Amino acid sequence: MNNDLLLYTFLAGLFIFACTTLGAAFVFFFRGKVKPILSKISLGFAAGIMISASVWSLLMPAIENAEENYDIPMLPVALGFAFGVVFLILLDKLTPHMHIGSKDKEGPLTSLGKDKLLFLAVTIHNIPEGMAVGVAFAFANITGTPESFMAAASLAIGIGIQNIPEGTAISLPLYSNNFTKFKAFMYGALSGIVEPIAAMTVVLFATFINTYMPWFLAFAAGAMMYVVVEELIPEAHLGEHSDAGTVAVMSGFLLMMILDLTLG
């Protein structure tokens, strides 16, 4: 295992976690009732970045690698993507949680309070972001080119950027749900702790996944796309101000595309 790879991945994971914490801290600057449009814009922007990152930073490298190493390139990419979706569906089914803005509990029956269920909902959907960063750096280590490391760095930067409004979109609704500002901040910040853990876990298995790299890249893309379609975009378009949510999605996609094409 390359020590530099571990260091780069750890720093990237720490960066995206710090961005989530920074976003959650914005709750301290709000007074009174939080306007729903702020959450819509934040979630829409995060969704756009995740869609773009899934395409440019994960699926495209997966396709290129599969074309070089597999007789049927579509097989590892398509199945890897599908497995990523199924993984998140299983997490949703097996983990008790409650989405922000919903009154219905999901997953197994539990006696956990609403605050913990809200926290779990956000936390399980942060796992794919950490996995994406880890698999991107593992892929860069395999290819060994400066361009691939820059592409991994651009992915981490993009996810970090989207974690700022995403952290805000977590802490503000919690504050609106009668959490204290400090409690809303702590839940929002700690929801991102799974990101560096997931990133490091993937990299620690990097030596075992070389042959299956297209599968893992597509897997991370599928998991992220599930979060976007199942949660971020619907919540960004609920009620009024749907145009603002749409513009935010497009803006996030454009920013991540520019980052990837510039740095990657």
GROMACS .gro file of C-alpha atoms in nm, residues 3-125:
model
  123
    3ASN     CA    1   0.171   0.565   0.200
    4ASP     CA    2   0.123   0.873  -0.016
    5LEU     CA    3  -0.209   0.730  -0.135
    6LEU     CA    4  -0.326   0.689   0.224
    7LEU     CA    5  -0.218   1.043   0.307
    8TYR     CA    6  -0.385   1.200   0.003
    9THR     CA    7  -0.706   1.010   0.065
   10PHE     CA    8  -0.709   1.099   0.433
   11LEU     CA    9  -0.656   1.467   0.356
   12ALA     CA   10  -0.926   1.460   0.088
   13GLY     CA   11  -1.168   1.290   0.327
   14LEU     CA   12  -1.083   1.539   0.599
   15PHE     CA   13  -1.142   1.824   0.352
   16ILE     CA   14  -1.491   1.713   0.253
   17PHE     CA   15  -1.579   1.652   0.619
   18ALA     CA   16  -1.454   2.002   0.707
   19CYS     CA   17  -1.671   2.147   0.429
   20THR     CA   18  -1.977   1.974   0.573
   21THR     CA   19  -1.890   2.119   0.913
   22LEU     CA   20  -1.846   2.466   0.764
   23GLY     CA   21  -2.185   2.445   0.594
   24ALA     CA   22  -2.354   2.328   0.911
   25ALA     CA   23  -2.201   2.624   1.098
   26PHE     CA   24  -2.407   2.871   0.894
   27VAL     CA   25  -2.699   2.790   1.123
   28PHE     CA   26  -2.541   3.023   1.380
   29PHE     CA   27  -2.592   3.321   1.148
   30PHE     CA   28  -2.967   3.278   1.105
   31ARG     CA   29  -3.231   3.439   1.321
   32GLY     CA   30  -3.597   3.356   1.330
   33LYS     CA   31  -3.768   3.131   1.077
   34VAL     CA   32  -3.553   2.984   0.800
   35LYS     CA   33  -3.686   3.044   0.448
   36PRO     CA   34  -3.750   2.717   0.259
   37ILE     CA   35  -3.594   2.857  -0.059
   38LEU     CA   36  -3.250   2.847   0.105
   39SER     CA   37  -3.272   2.472   0.158
   40LYS     CA   38  -3.405   2.421  -0.196
   41ILE     CA   39  -3.113   2.610  -0.350
   42SER     CA   40  -2.860   2.430  -0.129
   43LEU     CA   41  -2.997   2.084  -0.207
   44GLY     CA   42  -3.035   2.161  -0.578
   45PHE     CA   43  -2.675   2.283  -0.601
   46ALA     CA   44  -2.552   1.972  -0.419
   47ALA     CA   45  -2.755   1.752  -0.655
   48GLY     CA   46  -2.605   1.916  -0.963
   49ILE     CA   47  -2.250   1.864  -0.843
   50MET     CA   48  -2.318   1.500  -0.754
   51ILE     CA   49  -2.471   1.428  -1.096
   52SER     CA   50  -2.177   1.587  -1.275
   53ALA     CA   51  -1.923   1.412  -1.052
   54SER     CA   52  -2.093   1.078  -1.114
   55VAL     CA   53  -2.066   1.125  -1.490
   56TRP     CA   54  -1.730   1.295  -1.544
   57SER     CA   55  -1.526   1.168  -1.247
   58LEU     CA   56  -1.663   0.816  -1.206
   59LEU     CA   57  -1.858   0.676  -1.502
   60MET     CA   58  -1.631   0.811  -1.776
   61PRO     CA   59  -1.313   0.667  -1.616
   62ALA     CA   60  -1.502   0.342  -1.551
   63ILE     CA   61  -1.598   0.317  -1.919
   64GLU     CA   62  -1.244   0.396  -2.038
   65ASN     CA   63  -1.089   0.139  -1.802
   66ALA     CA   64  -1.347  -0.125  -1.893
   67GLU     CA   65  -1.280  -0.074  -2.265
   68GLU     CA   66  -0.911  -0.140  -2.203
   69ASN     CA   67  -0.950  -0.445  -1.980
   70TYR     CA   68  -1.282  -0.617  -2.056
   71ASP     CA   69  -1.417  -0.791  -2.364
   72ILE     CA   70  -1.767  -0.663  -2.285
   73PRO     CA   71  -1.707  -0.312  -2.138
   74MET     CA   72  -2.071  -0.240  -2.068
   75LEU     CA   73  -2.096  -0.535  -1.829
   76PRO     CA   74  -1.882  -0.407  -1.537
   77VAL     CA   75  -2.004  -0.050  -1.579
   78ALA     CA   76  -2.375  -0.131  -1.599
   79LEU     CA   77  -2.370  -0.394  -1.325
   80GLY     CA   78  -2.144  -0.185  -1.101
   81PHE     CA   79  -2.384   0.108  -1.133
   82ALA     CA   80  -2.682  -0.118  -1.057
   83PHE     CA   81  -2.508  -0.266  -0.752
   84GLY     CA   82  -2.445   0.087  -0.620
   85VAL     CA   83  -2.814   0.165  -0.645
   86VAL     CA   84  -2.910  -0.163  -0.476
   87PHE     CA   85  -2.656  -0.096  -0.197
   88LEU     CA   86  -2.824   0.235  -0.111
   89ILE     CA   87  -3.171   0.082  -0.134
   90LEU     CA   88  -3.063  -0.184   0.116
   91LEU     CA   89  -2.915   0.080   0.346
   92ASP     CA   90  -3.245   0.267   0.333
   93LYS     CA   91  -3.440  -0.049   0.410
   94LEU     CA   92  -3.211  -0.178   0.686
   95THR     CA   93  -3.138   0.150   0.867
   96PRO     CA   94  -3.410   0.323   1.069
   97HIS     CA   95  -3.433   0.686   0.963
   98MET     CA   96  -3.661   0.978   0.887
   99HIS     CA   97  -3.612   1.230   0.609
  100ILE     CA   98  -3.614   1.602   0.683
  101GLY     CA   99  -3.959   1.742   0.612
  102SER     CA  100  -4.125   1.401   0.650
  103LYS     CA  101  -4.334   1.271   0.939
  104ASP     CA  102  -4.297   0.906   0.842
  105LYS     CA  103  -4.030   0.676   0.983
  106GLU     CA  104  -3.855   0.446   0.736
  107GLY     CA  105  -3.665   0.122   0.779
  108PRO     CA  106  -3.702  -0.121   1.073
  109LEU     CA  107  -3.922  -0.034   1.368
  110THR     CA  108  -3.726   0.148   1.635
  111SER     CA  109  -3.766   0.346   1.955
  112LEU     CA  110  -3.507   0.602   1.847
  113GLY     CA  111  -3.616   0.964   1.874
  114LYS     CA  112  -3.683   1.194   1.581
  115ASP     CA  113  -3.348   1.372   1.615
  116LYS     CA  114  -3.149   1.048   1.581
  117LEU     CA  115  -3.363   0.929   1.291
  118LEU     CA  116  -3.305   1.256   1.104
  119PHE     CA  117  -2.933   1.224   1.170
  120LEU     CA  118  -2.923   0.867   1.039
  121ALA     CA  119  -3.108   0.966   0.721
  122VAL     CA  120  -2.845   1.224   0.635
  123THR     CA  121  -2.551   1.010   0.746
  124ILE     CA  122  -2.629   0.704   0.533
  125HIS     CA  123  -2.661   0.926   0.227
   0.00000   0.00000   0.00000
